[in-house]
Amino acid sequence: MARVSIRGLSKSYGLANCLKKVDLEIGDGQLAVIVGPSGCGKTTLLRCIAGLEGFSEGKIYIDDELINDKQPKDRDVAMVFQYYALYPHMTVLQNMSIGLQHTTALSKDEVRKRVEGIAKTLQISKLLRRKPAELSGGESQRVAIGRALVRNPKVFLLDEPLTAIDTMLRRELRTEIKRIQRQFNVTTLYITHDQEEAMAVGDLLVVVGDGMIHQVGSPDEVYNHPKDLFVASFIGKPKMNLLKVELEEREGRYFLRNPSLRYEITEDYFRRFLAGSAEKSFIAGIRPHCIKPVFQKAHVPASKMISGRVSLIENMGKDKYLYIDVASERLVAKLSSADVTGIGDELTFTLDETDLQVFAADTGLSQVA
C-alpha cells in the first residue's frame, strides 16, 4: 500500500494551462476516481504521476518519497490505458509476463507462477495460451489489468479502462475492478468521464474541471453536498435543476422567487444558510428525485407548492423522467411510474427544503455545503 500526495501541481502546453495548482491526497489502499468532462486534465494528471509527462511546477510523493525526478520504471506504479495496448504477436501469458521479465530478477518459473496466480484471480486462466486477436473486449481489458497487477505495484493507475467496452459488460467489469482492488488492497487512481461509473466505483471522488479540483469526498458527500455549481451540474443523472432566484423577505417570511415560481423557506433555513450573505441573488438547485407530486389529500402549504405542465416523458422502466414547464422554466423530475401523469397534464409538486441547494450567483460556491 502507499499514500499519494500531490502538491501545487501545474502543467501547461504553451499558453494553455492544463493543470492549475492541483493539491490531492490519496490514502493507503483507497480507490479514488478522478471524474470530469473530456479535456479537463484528468489523463494529464495520471500521466504526471506515472512519469510519462513532465510538469511546470509542484511535487508528487509516493508515501514520503519525492518522485519528481524518478524514471517511470522506478516509481513502482502500474498503468492501464484506455485501449489495451497488448502485443498482438504474443500470447496472454507472454503479455502478462513481459513487464516482470524486464524489471525484476525473478526466474522464469517464478514469473509464470505469479502470472498464473493473477490470472486465476481475474478468471482468465483459460486464456493464457491465446493471442489478443482471439479475445473479446472484456477479456482484453482483464489481461491488461492482470499485466499491471503482476508487478505488485504500490500505485495502480487506470485511465478510462472501460471506455471501449459495451454498456452491459462495462457494468460487470466495473464491479470486478472494485472487487480486485479490494482483494489486492492497492492504492488506485481511476479516471472516467462517466459520473455514474464514478459513483459506482469510487471510495473517493475527485471532481475535476478546467484543470482544477472542485471537490474531493465520498460519492454521497459529493452528490448530496456539492461545493459549487460545476459539481452540482456535473454529478447526477439527470443533472440537478438549477434556477436563478432572488431572496424575498415579506412580513417575517422568506421566499426564493423568480418570474416563474415562488417557494417559501423557513426562518431557520434562512438564518443557517442565507442570512450571512450580502447578496440577494442565488442559484437554487434541486435533484430530480427530490421533486414530489402533491396529491389532493396531501397537507402541503400553498407557499411550498409549484405547478407546471408536463411537456415530455422519458421512460426508464421503473422510473420515468418528466420534463415540467413552469412558465419559462423547465424542470426535470424523476418519478416512479405510479406517480406519472400524461404529456400535457398539469402537475403540482413540492420539495423538502432540506433537499434544496443554494449557490452564490457571483462565485457559484455553495451556501449550504
PDB file of C-alpha atoms in Angstrom, residues 59-300:
ATOM      1  CA  LYS A  59       5.687  17.959  -6.185  1.00  0.00           C
ATOM      2  CA  ILE A  60       4.475  14.364  -6.259  1.00  0.00           C
ATOM      3  CA  TYR A  61       5.158  11.976  -3.375  1.00  0.00           C
ATOM      4  CA  ILE A  62       4.505   8.262  -3.009  1.00  0.00           C
ATOM      5  CA  ASP A  63       4.476   7.675   0.722  1.00  0.00           C
ATOM      6  CA  ASP A  64       7.004  10.300   1.817  1.00  0.00           C
ATOM      7  CA  GLU A  65       9.337   9.878  -1.154  1.00  0.00           C
ATOM      8  CA  LEU A  66       9.540  12.663  -3.722  1.00  0.00           C
ATOM      9  CA  ILE A  67       9.323  11.064  -7.178  1.00  0.00           C
ATOM     10  CA  ASN A  68       9.565  14.155  -9.427  1.00  0.00           C
ATOM     11  CA  ASP A  69      12.895  13.105 -10.914  1.00  0.00           C
ATOM     12  CA  LYS A  70      12.370   9.338 -10.930  1.00  0.00           C
ATOM     13  CA  GLN A  71      12.066   7.442 -14.199  1.00  0.00           C
ATOM     14  CA  PRO A  72       8.675   5.777 -14.829  1.00  0.00           C
ATOM     15  CA  LYS A  73      10.153   2.302 -14.283  1.00  0.00           C
ATOM     16  CA  ASP A  74      11.469   3.327 -10.858  1.00  0.00           C
ATOM     17  CA  ARG A  75       8.211   4.763  -9.462  1.00  0.00           C
ATOM     18  CA  ASP A  76       6.609   1.407  -8.577  1.00  0.00           C
ATOM     19  CA  VAL A  77       3.488   2.482 -10.467  1.00  0.00           C
ATOM     20  CA  ALA A  78       1.476   0.402 -12.951  1.00  0.00           C
ATOM     21  CA  MET A  79      -0.853   1.956 -15.514  1.00  0.00           C
ATOM     22  CA  VAL A  80      -3.718   0.517 -17.549  1.00  0.00           C
ATOM     23  CA  PHE A  81      -4.574   2.593 -20.602  1.00  0.00           C
ATOM     24  CA  GLN A  82      -7.911   3.326 -22.258  1.00  0.00           C
ATOM     25  CA  TYR A  83      -7.018   0.950 -25.097  1.00  0.00           C
ATOM     26  CA  TYR A  84      -5.475  -2.325 -24.069  1.00  0.00           C
ATOM     27  CA  ALA A  85      -2.067  -1.966 -25.801  1.00  0.00           C
ATOM     28  CA  LEU A  86      -1.472  -5.721 -25.853  1.00  0.00           C
ATOM     29  CA  TYR A  87       1.301  -7.098 -28.055  1.00  0.00           C
ATOM     30  CA  PRO A  88      -0.605  -8.841 -30.882  1.00  0.00           C
ATOM     31  CA  HIS A  89       2.126 -11.409 -31.626  1.00  0.00           C
ATOM     32  CA  MET A  90       2.352 -12.588 -28.000  1.00  0.00           C
ATOM     33  CA  THR A  91       0.112 -14.905 -26.018  1.00  0.00           C
ATOM     34  CA  VAL A  92      -1.736 -13.680 -22.936  1.00  0.00           C
ATOM     35  CA  LEU A  93       0.879 -15.394 -20.774  1.00  0.00           C
ATOM     36  CA  GLN A  94       3.681 -13.570 -22.602  1.00  0.00           C
ATOM     37  CA  ASN A  95       1.844 -10.229 -22.456  1.00  0.00           C
ATOM     38  CA  MET A  96       1.395 -10.553 -18.708  1.00  0.00           C
ATOM     39  CA  SER A  97       4.974 -11.762 -18.147  1.00  0.00           C
ATOM     40  CA  ILE A  98       6.928  -9.220 -20.159  1.00  0.00           C
ATOM     41  CA  GLY A  99       6.972  -6.475 -17.527  1.00  0.00           C
ATOM     42  CA  LEU A 100       8.305  -8.802 -14.830  1.00  0.00           C
ATOM     43  CA  GLN A 101      10.953 -10.200 -17.123  1.00  0.00           C
ATOM     44  CA  HIS A 102      12.393  -6.746 -17.804  1.00  0.00           C
ATOM     45  CA  THR A 103      12.044  -5.135 -14.367  1.00  0.00           C
ATOM     46  CA  THR A 104      12.751  -7.941 -11.862  1.00  0.00           C
ATOM     47  CA  ALA A 105      15.297 -10.669 -11.200  1.00  0.00           C
ATOM     48  CA  LEU A 106      12.599 -13.351 -10.915  1.00  0.00           C
ATOM     49  CA  SER A 107      13.251 -16.658 -12.621  1.00  0.00           C
ATOM     50  CA  LYS A 108      11.018 -17.862 -15.471  1.00  0.00           C
ATOM     51  CA  ASP A 109       9.275 -20.292 -13.117  1.00  0.00           C
ATOM     52  CA  GLU A 110       8.645 -17.548 -10.542  1.00  0.00           C
ATOM     53  CA  VAL A 111       7.263 -15.239 -13.234  1.00  0.00           C
ATOM     54  CA  ARG A 112       4.992 -17.973 -14.535  1.00  0.00           C
ATOM     55  CA  LYS A 113       3.673 -18.786 -11.059  1.00  0.00           C
ATOM     56  CA  ARG A 114       2.898 -15.147 -10.359  1.00  0.00           C
ATOM     57  CA  VAL A 115       1.143 -14.713 -13.719  1.00  0.00           C
ATOM     58  CA  GLU A 116      -0.887 -17.872 -13.221  1.00  0.00           C
ATOM     59  CA  GLY A 117      -1.922 -16.709  -9.740  1.00  0.00           C
ATOM     60  CA  ILE A 118      -3.126 -13.333 -11.018  1.00  0.00           C
ATOM     61  CA  ALA A 119      -4.854 -14.993 -13.987  1.00  0.00           C
ATOM     62  CA  LYS A 120      -6.761 -17.258 -11.597  1.00  0.00           C
ATOM     63  CA  THR A 121      -7.913 -14.267  -9.551  1.00  0.00           C
ATOM     64  CA  LEU A 122      -9.054 -12.490 -12.723  1.00  0.00           C
ATOM     65  CA  GLN A 123     -10.702 -15.678 -14.003  1.00  0.00           C
ATOM     66  CA  ILE A 124      -8.673 -15.676 -17.216  1.00  0.00           C
ATOM     67  CA  SER A 125      -6.575 -18.829 -16.680  1.00  0.00           C
ATOM     68  CA  LYS A 126      -8.120 -20.459 -19.747  1.00  0.00           C
ATOM     69  CA  LEU A 127      -6.939 -17.544 -21.912  1.00  0.00           C
ATOM     70  CA  LEU A 128      -3.192 -17.796 -21.190  1.00  0.00           C
ATOM     71  CA  ARG A 129      -2.364 -19.549 -24.477  1.00  0.00           C
ATOM     72  CA  ARG A 130      -4.495 -17.261 -26.652  1.00  0.00           C
ATOM     73  CA  LYS A 131      -3.373 -14.198 -28.571  1.00  0.00           C
ATOM     74  CA  PRO A 132      -5.129 -10.795 -28.379  1.00  0.00           C
ATOM     75  CA  ALA A 133      -6.974 -11.316 -31.688  1.00  0.00           C
ATOM     76  CA  GLU A 134      -8.772 -14.258 -30.068  1.00  0.00           C
ATOM     77  CA  LEU A 135     -10.045 -12.212 -27.093  1.00  0.00           C
ATOM     78  CA  SER A 136     -13.200 -10.183 -26.560  1.00  0.00           C
ATOM     79  CA  GLY A 137     -13.006  -6.570 -25.374  1.00  0.00           C
ATOM     80  CA  GLY A 138     -13.737  -7.562 -21.781  1.00  0.00           C
ATOM     81  CA  GLU A 139     -11.154 -10.353 -21.846  1.00  0.00           C
ATOM     82  CA  SER A 140      -8.545  -7.988 -23.301  1.00  0.00           C
ATOM     83  CA  GLN A 141      -9.155  -5.484 -20.537  1.00  0.00           C
ATOM     84  CA  ARG A 142      -8.790  -8.170 -17.876  1.00  0.00           C
ATOM     85  CA  VAL A 143      -5.464  -9.148 -19.427  1.00  0.00           C
ATOM     86  CA  ALA A 144      -4.311  -5.505 -19.377  1.00  0.00           C
ATOM     87  CA  ILE A 145      -5.304  -5.244 -15.710  1.00  0.00           C
ATOM     88  CA  GLY A 146      -3.530  -8.518 -14.956  1.00  0.00           C
ATOM     89  CA  ARG A 147      -0.363  -7.338 -16.696  1.00  0.00           C
ATOM     90  CA  ALA A 148      -0.297  -4.351 -14.343  1.00  0.00           C
ATOM     91  CA  LEU A 149      -1.140  -6.320 -11.194  1.00  0.00           C
ATOM     92  CA  VAL A 150       1.562  -8.969 -11.643  1.00  0.00           C
ATOM     93  CA  ARG A 151       4.117  -6.271 -10.919  1.00  0.00           C
ATOM     94  CA  ASN A 152       2.614  -5.857  -7.438  1.00  0.00           C
ATOM     95  CA  PRO A 153       2.799  -2.052  -7.733  1.00  0.00           C
ATOM     96  CA  LYS A 154       2.449   0.434  -4.910  1.00  0.00           C
ATOM     97  CA  VAL A 155       0.058   2.510  -7.023  1.00  0.00           C
ATOM     98  CA  PHE A 156      -2.367   1.351  -9.708  1.00  0.00           C
ATOM     99  CA  LEU A 157      -3.448   3.866 -12.377  1.00  0.00           C
ATOM    100  CA  LEU A 158      -6.472   3.209 -14.629  1.00  0.00           C
ATOM    101  CA  ASP A 159      -7.097   5.632 -17.491  1.00  0.00           C
ATOM    102  CA  GLU A 160     -10.739   5.226 -18.605  1.00  0.00           C
ATOM    103  CA  PRO A 161     -10.320   1.424 -18.678  1.00  0.00           C
ATOM    104  CA  LEU A 162     -13.920   0.672 -19.714  1.00  0.00           C
ATOM    105  CA  THR A 163     -14.469   3.214 -22.488  1.00  0.00           C
ATOM    106  CA  ALA A 164     -14.020   0.720 -25.335  1.00  0.00           C
ATOM    107  CA  ILE A 165     -16.398  -1.865 -23.813  1.00  0.00           C
ATOM    108  CA  ASP A 166     -20.147  -2.144 -24.394  1.00  0.00           C
ATOM    109  CA  THR A 167     -22.535  -0.883 -21.710  1.00  0.00           C
ATOM    110  CA  MET A 168     -23.688  -4.173 -20.161  1.00  0.00           C
ATOM    111  CA  LEU A 169     -20.189  -5.618 -19.886  1.00  0.00           C
ATOM    112  CA  ARG A 170     -18.922  -2.281 -18.582  1.00  0.00           C
ATOM    113  CA  ARG A 171     -21.179  -2.570 -15.529  1.00  0.00           C
ATOM    114  CA  GLU A 172     -19.974  -6.102 -14.865  1.00  0.00           C
ATOM    115  CA  LEU A 173     -16.310  -5.151 -15.227  1.00  0.00           C
ATOM    116  CA  ARG A 174     -16.512  -2.087 -13.006  1.00  0.00           C
ATOM    117  CA  THR A 175     -17.808  -4.367 -10.225  1.00  0.00           C
ATOM    118  CA  GLU A 176     -14.913  -6.727 -10.920  1.00  0.00           C
ATOM    119  CA  ILE A 177     -12.378  -3.899 -10.800  1.00  0.00           C
ATOM    120  CA  LYS A 178     -13.689  -2.824  -7.416  1.00  0.00           C
ATOM    121  CA  ARG A 179     -13.536  -6.410  -6.131  1.00  0.00           C
ATOM    122  CA  ILE A 180      -9.985  -6.877  -7.418  1.00  0.00           C
ATOM    123  CA  GLN A 181      -8.858  -3.594  -5.891  1.00  0.00           C
ATOM    124  CA  ARG A 182     -10.289  -4.651  -2.526  1.00  0.00           C
ATOM    125  CA  GLN A 183      -8.601  -8.041  -2.762  1.00  0.00           C
ATOM    126  CA  PHE A 184      -5.167  -6.652  -3.576  1.00  0.00           C
ATOM    127  CA  ASN A 185      -5.651  -3.549  -1.410  1.00  0.00           C
ATOM    128  CA  VAL A 186      -3.583  -1.469  -3.824  1.00  0.00           C
ATOM    129  CA  THR A 187      -3.866   2.321  -3.828  1.00  0.00           C
ATOM    130  CA  THR A 188      -5.717   3.102  -7.056  1.00  0.00           C
ATOM    131  CA  LEU A 189      -6.479   6.189  -9.120  1.00  0.00           C
ATOM    132  CA  TYR A 190      -9.198   5.536 -11.691  1.00  0.00           C
ATOM    133  CA  ILE A 191     -10.130   8.031 -14.399  1.00  0.00           C
ATOM    134  CA  THR A 192     -13.529   8.319 -16.048  1.00  0.00           C
ATOM    135  CA  HIS A 193     -15.720  10.987 -17.631  1.00  0.00           C
ATOM    136  CA  ASP A 194     -18.808   8.929 -16.765  1.00  0.00           C
ATOM    137  CA  GLN A 195     -20.174  10.258 -13.464  1.00  0.00           C
ATOM    138  CA  GLU A 196     -22.437   7.205 -12.995  1.00  0.00           C
ATOM    139  CA  GLU A 197     -19.384   4.937 -13.257  1.00  0.00           C
ATOM    140  CA  ALA A 198     -17.505   7.202 -10.849  1.00  0.00           C
ATOM    141  CA  MET A 199     -20.271   6.999  -8.247  1.00  0.00           C
ATOM    142  CA  ALA A 200     -20.427   3.209  -8.534  1.00  0.00           C
ATOM    143  CA  VAL A 201     -16.689   2.516  -8.324  1.00  0.00           C
ATOM    144  CA  GLY A 202     -15.047   5.072  -6.053  1.00  0.00           C
ATOM    145  CA  ASP A 203     -14.384   5.243  -2.325  1.00  0.00           C
ATOM    146  CA  LEU A 204     -13.318   8.792  -3.008  1.00  0.00           C
ATOM    147  CA  LEU A 205     -14.439  11.091  -5.831  1.00  0.00           C
ATOM    148  CA  VAL A 206     -12.119  13.769  -7.178  1.00  0.00           C
ATOM    149  CA  VAL A 207     -14.172  16.101  -9.368  1.00  0.00           C
ATOM    150  CA  VAL A 208     -12.010  17.938 -11.912  1.00  0.00           C
ATOM    151  CA  GLY A 209     -12.999  20.752 -14.250  1.00  0.00           C
ATOM    152  CA  ASP A 210     -10.826  23.055 -16.358  1.00  0.00           C
ATOM    153  CA  GLY A 211      -7.617  21.758 -14.775  1.00  0.00           C
ATOM    154  CA  MET A 212      -8.753  22.373 -11.193  1.00  0.00           C
ATOM    155  CA  ILE A 213     -10.054  20.120  -8.436  1.00  0.00           C
ATOM    156  CA  HIS A 214     -13.514  21.349  -7.471  1.00  0.00           C
ATOM    157  CA  GLN A 215     -14.308  18.813  -4.754  1.00  0.00           C
ATOM    158  CA  VAL A 216     -12.914  15.718  -3.072  1.00  0.00           C
ATOM    159  CA  GLY A 217     -15.175  13.493  -0.983  1.00  0.00           C
ATOM    160  CA  SER A 218     -17.141  10.275  -0.761  1.00  0.00           C
ATOM    161  CA  PRO A 219     -19.737   9.682  -3.501  1.00  0.00           C
ATOM    162  CA  ASP A 220     -22.512  10.534  -1.025  1.00  0.00           C
ATOM    163  CA  GLU A 221     -20.830  13.772   0.055  1.00  0.00           C
ATOM    164  CA  VAL A 222     -20.235  14.937  -3.496  1.00  0.00           C
ATOM    165  CA  TYR A 223     -23.749  14.042  -4.648  1.00  0.00           C
ATOM    166  CA  ASN A 224     -25.659  15.401  -1.664  1.00  0.00           C
ATOM    167  CA  HIS A 225     -23.436  18.367  -0.784  1.00  0.00           C
ATOM    168  CA  PRO A 226     -21.790  19.752  -3.951  1.00  0.00           C
ATOM    169  CA  LYS A 227     -19.395  22.575  -3.137  1.00  0.00           C
ATOM    170  CA  ASP A 228     -20.067  24.596  -6.263  1.00  0.00           C
ATOM    171  CA  LEU A 229     -22.193  24.848  -9.384  1.00  0.00           C
ATOM    172  CA  PHE A 230     -19.765  22.853 -11.501  1.00  0.00           C
ATOM    173  CA  VAL A 231     -20.020  19.820  -9.218  1.00  0.00           C
ATOM    174  CA  ALA A 232     -23.793  20.235  -8.846  1.00  0.00           C
ATOM    175  CA  SER A 233     -24.348  20.273 -12.599  1.00  0.00           C
ATOM    176  CA  PHE A 234     -21.830  17.555 -13.497  1.00  0.00           C
ATOM    177  CA  ILE A 235     -22.598  14.922 -10.864  1.00  0.00           C
ATOM    178  CA  GLY A 236     -26.062  13.379 -11.092  1.00  0.00           C
ATOM    179  CA  LYS A 237     -28.207  11.827 -13.797  1.00  0.00           C
ATOM    180  CA  PRO A 238     -30.455  13.517 -14.748  1.00  0.00           C
ATOM    181  CA  LYS A 239     -28.478  16.551 -13.668  1.00  0.00           C
ATOM    182  CA  MET A 240     -29.590  18.889 -10.919  1.00  0.00           C
ATOM    183  CA  ASN A 241     -32.238  21.504 -11.730  1.00  0.00           C
ATOM    184  CA  LEU A 242     -30.658  24.952 -11.363  1.00  0.00           C
ATOM    185  CA  LEU A 243     -32.748  28.122 -11.167  1.00  0.00           C
ATOM    186  CA  LYS A 244     -31.817  31.772 -10.832  1.00  0.00           C
ATOM    187  CA  VAL A 245     -33.748  33.164  -7.856  1.00  0.00           C
ATOM    188  CA  GLU A 246     -33.964  36.244  -5.649  1.00  0.00           C
ATOM    189  CA  LEU A 247     -34.341  36.196  -1.877  1.00  0.00           C
ATOM    190  CA  GLU A 248     -37.515  37.982  -0.844  1.00  0.00           C
ATOM    191  CA  GLU A 249     -38.422  38.874   2.737  1.00  0.00           C
ATOM    192  CA  ARG A 250     -42.028  39.853   3.475  1.00  0.00           C
ATOM    193  CA  GLU A 251     -43.607  40.299   6.917  1.00  0.00           C
ATOM    194  CA  GLY A 252     -41.121  37.962   8.589  1.00  0.00           C
ATOM    195  CA  ARG A 253     -41.413  35.268   5.916  1.00  0.00           C
ATOM    196  CA  TYR A 254     -38.735  34.294   3.409  1.00  0.00           C
ATOM    197  CA  PHE A 255     -39.123  33.256  -0.220  1.00  0.00           C
ATOM    198  CA  LEU A 256     -36.921  32.203  -3.119  1.00  0.00           C
ATOM    199  CA  ARG A 257     -38.572  33.549  -6.235  1.00  0.00           C
ATOM    200  CA  ASN A 258     -38.195  34.394  -9.896  1.00  0.00           C
ATOM    201  CA  PRO A 259     -40.739  35.398 -12.573  1.00  0.00           C
ATOM    202  CA  SER A 260     -41.831  31.747 -12.960  1.00  0.00           C
ATOM    203  CA  LEU A 261     -42.134  30.423  -9.407  1.00  0.00           C
ATOM    204  CA  ARG A 262     -42.060  31.225  -5.706  1.00  0.00           C
ATOM    205  CA  TYR A 263     -41.096  28.899  -2.843  1.00  0.00           C
ATOM    206  CA  GLU A 264     -41.184  29.669   0.874  1.00  0.00           C
ATOM    207  CA  ILE A 265     -38.257  28.690   3.069  1.00  0.00           C
ATOM    208  CA  THR A 266     -38.319  28.597   6.862  1.00  0.00           C
ATOM    209  CA  GLU A 267     -36.680  31.223   9.030  1.00  0.00           C
ATOM    210  CA  ASP A 268     -34.323  28.511  10.289  1.00  0.00           C
ATOM    211  CA  TYR A 269     -33.136  27.753   6.728  1.00  0.00           C
ATOM    212  CA  PHE A 270     -32.709  31.472   6.062  1.00  0.00           C
ATOM    213  CA  ARG A 271     -30.664  32.065   9.209  1.00  0.00           C
ATOM    214  CA  ARG A 272     -28.488  28.974   8.796  1.00  0.00           C
ATOM    215  CA  PHE A 273     -27.539  29.467   5.163  1.00  0.00           C
ATOM    216  CA  LEU A 274     -28.506  32.831   3.705  1.00  0.00           C
ATOM    217  CA  ALA A 275     -28.594  35.464   6.447  1.00  0.00           C
ATOM    218  CA  GLY A 276     -24.834  35.995   6.365  1.00  0.00           C
ATOM    219  CA  SER A 277     -24.771  36.796   2.648  1.00  0.00           C
ATOM    220  CA  ALA A 278     -24.819  40.374   1.428  1.00  0.00           C
ATOM    221  CA  GLU A 279     -26.213  39.134  -1.889  1.00  0.00           C
ATOM    222  CA  LYS A 280     -29.885  38.703  -2.703  1.00  0.00           C
ATOM    223  CA  SER A 281     -29.354  36.728  -5.916  1.00  0.00           C
ATOM    224  CA  PHE A 282     -28.738  32.988  -5.786  1.00  0.00           C
ATOM    225  CA  ILE A 283     -28.877  29.806  -7.848  1.00  0.00           C
ATOM    226  CA  ALA A 284     -31.270  27.290  -6.309  1.00  0.00           C
ATOM    227  CA  GLY A 285     -30.661  23.611  -7.051  1.00  0.00           C
ATOM    228  CA  ILE A 286     -32.880  20.576  -6.612  1.00  0.00           C
ATOM    229  CA  ARG A 287     -32.175  16.991  -7.624  1.00  0.00           C
ATOM    230  CA  PRO A 288     -34.831  15.451  -9.934  1.00  0.00           C
ATOM    231  CA  HIS A 289     -35.653  12.671  -7.461  1.00  0.00           C
ATOM    232  CA  CYS A 290     -36.396  15.275  -4.751  1.00  0.00           C
ATOM    233  CA  ILE A 291     -39.375  16.694  -6.664  1.00  0.00           C
ATOM    234  CA  LYS A 292     -42.520  15.191  -5.110  1.00  0.00           C
ATOM    235  CA  PRO A 293     -46.010  15.264  -6.636  1.00  0.00           C
ATOM    236  CA  VAL A 294     -48.737  16.777  -4.444  1.00  0.00           C
ATOM    237  CA  PHE A 295     -51.943  14.789  -4.342  1.00  0.00           C
ATOM    238  CA  GLN A 296     -55.330  16.121  -3.235  1.00  0.00           C
ATOM    239  CA  LYS A 297     -55.190  14.909   0.371  1.00  0.00           C
ATOM    240  CA  ALA A 298     -51.601  15.989   0.981  1.00  0.00           C
ATOM    241  CA  HIS A 299     -51.123  18.613   3.680  1.00  0.00           C
ATOM    242  CA  VAL A 300     -48.678  20.934   1.938  1.00  0.00           C
TER     243      VAL A 300
END
